[in-house]
C-alpha cells in the first residue's frame, strides 16, 4: 500500500494554520517538489480545495462544484509538470483550470443567471457581515445583475468573477487566464464600466469603486 | 453601491464541501498520478494512420513498416509481439565503442542546419508499453501501442500532447494462452502511462480503458505558455532555445536545473533519457553535437553495436544499465460504490468485496522489489539522429519473470520532428 501523508493544513482560508499569499513562492516550490514526491501535492489540495469548490459553486451549483472541483485538482496534479514554479502563481493556476472547466458548463451558468432573473424569490445571502443597505440593494437589483452577467462575454465574465467571487489579485487573474498582467486592470475596468452602464440603464446608480488588489 | 459587491451577493454563500466530497476528490486526484512528471520522453513522433477528421490534419504520416505490429503472428485473435532477429545486439561491447558512436553522431549532426521557423514544432512518435493485466494467478502481459505527438506552439496559444491508441498485442504465446483462459477480453482498465515509461518499470499512470483496435485522437494535456519548449525541467521560448550554448557543461547545468535524485533514477539515467528529448527540439546543430558529447562523457554508457529496434530499423545502439528499487508502482483502479464511497477490493482468499478505503491510502503496490533496467538509444549513423529508445528488464528478483521478448517493457520510435502550420483535430471526449 502506498501511504499518503496525513493532512496537516486546514482547507479553509483564513485560519491560523494556513499560509497567506506571501507563501506563494513556497507553494510553487511545493508543486515543483511534487514532481519527484507526488504526495507533496496533497498540501496544495488541502490548501485550496474548499476555496476552489466555493468559487465553482458560486458560479454554477454545489452539485456541479463537487465534480468540477475534483476534476480541477486531478488535472492540476496530472499537469503539475507544466506549472512554471519560477514565475507561476499556484492560486491563479488552479483558478485557471477551474475557470476552464466552468467554461464547459457555459450554458448551465447562463441558465442559473436567467433563473435568478426570472425568480420571484429573492433571498438575501446569509451570514454576510455587511451593512443592511448593501443587502437591501442587492435584493432589489438581483435580477438586473444576473441579466447583465448573462450578457457579458465569457472572457469578460471570467475576469469579473475571478475578482468578485475568487478575490484574486491581478497577478493571479493573469496566471488564471493566461493573459498579460498589464492588461488585467484595463480589462477589469472595462467590464466593470460595462456592468455599471447596464445597471444604470436599469435605473440603479452605483457608488464609488472599491479598490482592486493589483 | 459597488458593482463587484452586487455580483458577490447575487447568490447565497454555498455550503462548504463535506468530508465525503473532499475525500472522494482527493482519491480521484491520486488516481491520476503520473510519475513521469515533466519528463515527456518525446519520441520523434511516428504517426501511423490518419486522423479521423480530414480538416486541418497535418500529422506526418510514416509508412506502416515502422509499426512492430506488422511483424507479429496473428492467430485468429490478438497478435503476439515478436522482436526482430537483430534486436539483441552485442552486449560485450565496450564503453570505448559507445564513446565512438556518440562522438561520430556529434560530428554528423554538427553539419546540419537549423530549419526556418514555423508555427508549431511537431515531435511525432509511436510508443509501446507492456502492461500486466488479468487477476490472481492468471495475469498476463499485453502491449499497448499509441502514437504520442507533441506540439509546441511558438506563439504560445496552444501546445497539446496528442495521442491515439493503435491497438494491443500479447507479449508472448504464453500470454495469449492466459488471455484466452480469461475469455479473450477486448477491453482492460489499466494504469496507462503515455509515452515512454521511466527506467524503474511500468509506473502508475492514469486509469485508462485499453481496447483492441485503433482509438480516437485526443489531447492528454495542453499548455498555453510563452515557453513551450521543455528542456529538462526548464521551459524555454523559441528564441531562448536558439540561444542555448553549444557547450556540454552548460547544457548539463541547464538540464539539472530543478532535478534532484529520486526513485526515478540517478543523474546519468536522467540525462540518458532526457537528452533525446532535446535532440528533437529545433535547436542549433552545435547544441545537438554538444548533447551527444555530453552523453559520450557519461559514466557507464556501453555500446550494443549494430541492432535492429522493435520496428526493424537498423542503427547503432548505446546503453546504460542501472539498478532500481521498488519497480513498477501501480495504483489499482477503483470502482466506487455510490452512497457508501466503498471500493471494490480483494480479500486474502480472493473474495471480492466492497470495502472502505482509508483516507490517505491508495490500493496498489509495486511489481518488483527491485530491478535492473537497461536503457537503450538507437542512433541512425547516416543522420546522427535518434531512431528509437527502449527500456528492458535485465534482472528481476528471484522467482519473478517478465514474459515480453528481450525483457522489453517500453519503447519509443522517433519520427521526423518538423514545423507544421496547424494542429490535428482532436476528439474532446477521447480521453
Coordinates of C-alpha atoms in Angstrom, one line a residue, chain A residues 1-4 7 12 32-33 35-42 45-46 49-50 53-54 57-62 66-67 70-71 73-74 77-85 87 112-113 116 123 125-126 128 130 133-135 137-138 141-142 145-146 149 160-161 163-165 188 192 195-196 199 204-210 212, chain B residues 1-18 21-38 40 150-151 156 159-161 194 206 219-227 230 233 235 257-264 329-331 357-366 428 431:
Chain A
X1 CA 0.0 0.0 0.0
X2 CA 1.2 3.5 -0.8
X3 CA 0.6 5.8 2.2
X4 CA 0.0 9.5 1.5
X7 CA -3.5 16.2 6.1
X12 CA -10.3 26.8 4.9
X32 CA 7.8 21.5 -8.2
X33 CA 8.8 19.2 -5.4
X35 CA 7.2 16.0 -9.4
X36 CA 9.6 13.7 -7.6
X37 CA 7.4 13.3 -4.5
X38 CA 3.8 13.2 -5.7
X39 CA 2.5 13.1 -2.1
X40 CA 3.5 16.7 -1.6
X41 CA 0.8 17.9 -3.9
X42 CA -1.6 16.9 -1.1
X45 CA -5.1 20.2 -2.3
X46 CA -5.6 20.7 1.3
X49 CA -9.8 22.6 -2.4
X50 CA -12.5 24.2 -0.4
X53 CA -15.1 24.4 -4.6
X54 CA -16.7 27.6 -3.3
X57 CA -20.4 26.6 -6.5
X58 CA -21.0 30.3 -6.7
X59 CA -20.8 30.2 -10.5
X60 CA -22.7 27.0 -11.1
X61 CA -24.2 24.8 -8.4
X62 CA -22.9 23.0 -5.4
X66 CA -18.3 18.6 -6.2
X67 CA -17.4 17.1 -9.6
X70 CA -12.4 17.3 -8.0
X71 CA -11.6 17.4 -11.7
X73 CA -7.2 19.0 -8.8
X74 CA -7.0 15.8 -10.9
X77 CA -1.9 17.0 -10.4
X78 CA -1.6 15.4 -13.8
X79 CA -0.3 18.6 -15.3
X80 CA 1.8 19.8 -12.4
X81 CA 4.9 19.4 -14.5
X82 CA 3.7 22.2 -16.7
X83 CA 3.5 24.7 -13.9
X84 CA 6.3 27.2 -14.1
X85 CA 7.5 27.3 -10.5
X87 CA 7.2 32.5 -12.2
X112 CA -28.6 29.9 -13.5
X113 CA -28.4 33.6 -14.2
X116 CA -32.3 34.3 -10.9
X123 CA -33.2 35.5 -0.8
X125 CA -27.1 36.0 1.3
X126 CA -26.9 34.6 4.8
X128 CA -22.9 38.3 5.2
X130 CA -22.1 43.8 5.5
X133 CA -28.3 48.8 2.9
X134 CA -25.9 46.7 0.8
X135 CA -28.1 43.6 1.3
X137 CA -30.0 47.0 -2.6
X138 CA -28.7 43.6 -3.7
X141 CA -31.4 44.6 -8.3
X142 CA -30.6 40.9 -8.2
X145 CA -27.3 41.9 -12.1
X146 CA -28.0 38.4 -13.2
X149 CA -23.8 38.9 -16.1
X160 CA -15.0 39.9 -13.3
X161 CA -15.9 36.8 -11.3
X163 CA -12.0 39.1 -8.8
X164 CA -15.5 39.4 -7.4
X165 CA -16.0 35.8 -6.3
X188 CA -11.4 44.6 -15.5
X192 CA -17.0 47.0 -14.6
X195 CA -21.7 46.3 -16.0
X196 CA -22.2 49.7 -14.4
X199 CA -27.2 48.6 -14.3
X204 CA -29.7 51.6 -10.5
X205 CA -26.9 54.0 -9.6
X206 CA -23.6 52.6 -8.3
X207 CA -21.3 54.3 -5.9
X208 CA -17.6 54.6 -5.6
X209 CA -15.5 51.6 -6.7
X210 CA -13.7 49.6 -4.1
X212 CA -8.9 46.3 -6.6
Chain B
X1 CA -23.0 50.7 -4.3
X2 CA -20.2 48.8 -5.9
X3 CA -21.0 46.5 -8.8
X4 CA -18.4 44.0 -7.5
X5 CA -20.4 43.7 -4.3
X6 CA -23.6 43.3 -6.2
X7 CA -22.1 40.4 -8.1
X8 CA -20.7 38.9 -4.9
X9 CA -24.1 39.0 -3.2
X10 CA -26.0 37.7 -6.3
X11 CA -26.2 34.2 -4.9
X12 CA -26.2 32.8 -1.4
X13 CA -22.9 31.6 0.1
X14 CA -22.6 27.9 -0.8
X15 CA -22.1 25.2 1.8
X16 CA -18.5 24.1 2.3
X17 CA -17.9 20.7 0.8
X18 CA -18.5 17.8 3.2
X21 CA -16.7 15.2 -1.1
X22 CA -13.2 16.2 -0.1
X23 CA -12.2 12.6 0.4
X24 CA -13.6 11.5 -3.0
X25 CA -11.8 14.4 -4.7
X26 CA -8.5 13.5 -3.1
X27 CA -8.8 9.9 -4.1
X28 CA -9.7 11.0 -7.7
X29 CA -6.6 13.1 -7.8
X30 CA -4.2 10.4 -6.6
X31 CA -5.7 8.0 -9.2
X32 CA -4.4 10.4 -11.8
X33 CA -0.9 10.3 -10.7
X34 CA 1.6 10.0 -13.4
X35 CA 5.0 9.6 -12.1
X36 CA 6.8 10.6 -15.2
X37 CA 6.2 14.2 -14.1
X38 CA 7.6 16.5 -16.7
X40 CA 8.0 13.7 -21.6
X150 CA 3.9 16.7 -29.0
X151 CA 3.2 20.1 -30.5
X156 CA 2.1 30.4 -27.1
X159 CA 0.7 23.3 -27.2
X160 CA -1.1 20.0 -27.0
X161 CA 0.1 16.4 -26.4
X194 CA 1.6 8.0 -22.0
X206 CA -3.7 7.2 -15.4
X219 CA -5.3 15.6 -26.3
X220 CA -3.9 14.5 -22.9
X221 CA -2.9 17.9 -21.8
X222 CA -2.4 21.3 -23.5
X223 CA -0.5 24.2 -22.2
X224 CA -0.6 27.8 -23.3
X225 CA 2.6 29.5 -22.4
X226 CA 5.2 31.6 -23.9
X227 CA 7.9 29.0 -23.3
X230 CA 10.7 21.8 -22.4
X233 CA 12.7 20.9 -16.1
X235 CA 10.6 25.7 -20.3
X257 CA 18.1 22.8 -13.0
X258 CA 15.2 21.6 -11.0
X259 CA 16.2 18.0 -11.0
X260 CA 17.1 16.0 -7.8
X261 CA 17.7 12.3 -7.3
X262 CA 14.7 10.2 -6.6
X263 CA 13.3 6.7 -7.2
X264 CA 13.3 7.7 -10.9
X329 CA 4.5 1.1 -8.9
X330 CA 0.8 0.9 -9.7
X331 CA -2.4 2.0 -8.2
X357 CA -10.8 2.9 1.6
X358 CA -8.8 4.6 4.3
X359 CA -8.3 8.3 3.7
X360 CA -4.8 9.0 2.6
X361 CA -4.2 5.4 1.3
X362 CA -4.5 4.0 -2.1
X363 CA -4.7 0.5 -3.2
X364 CA -1.7 -0.6 -5.1
X365 CA 1.9 -1.6 -4.8
X366 CA 5.0 -2.5 -6.7
X428 CA -12.8 16.3 -27.0
X431 CA -9.5 11.0 -23.2

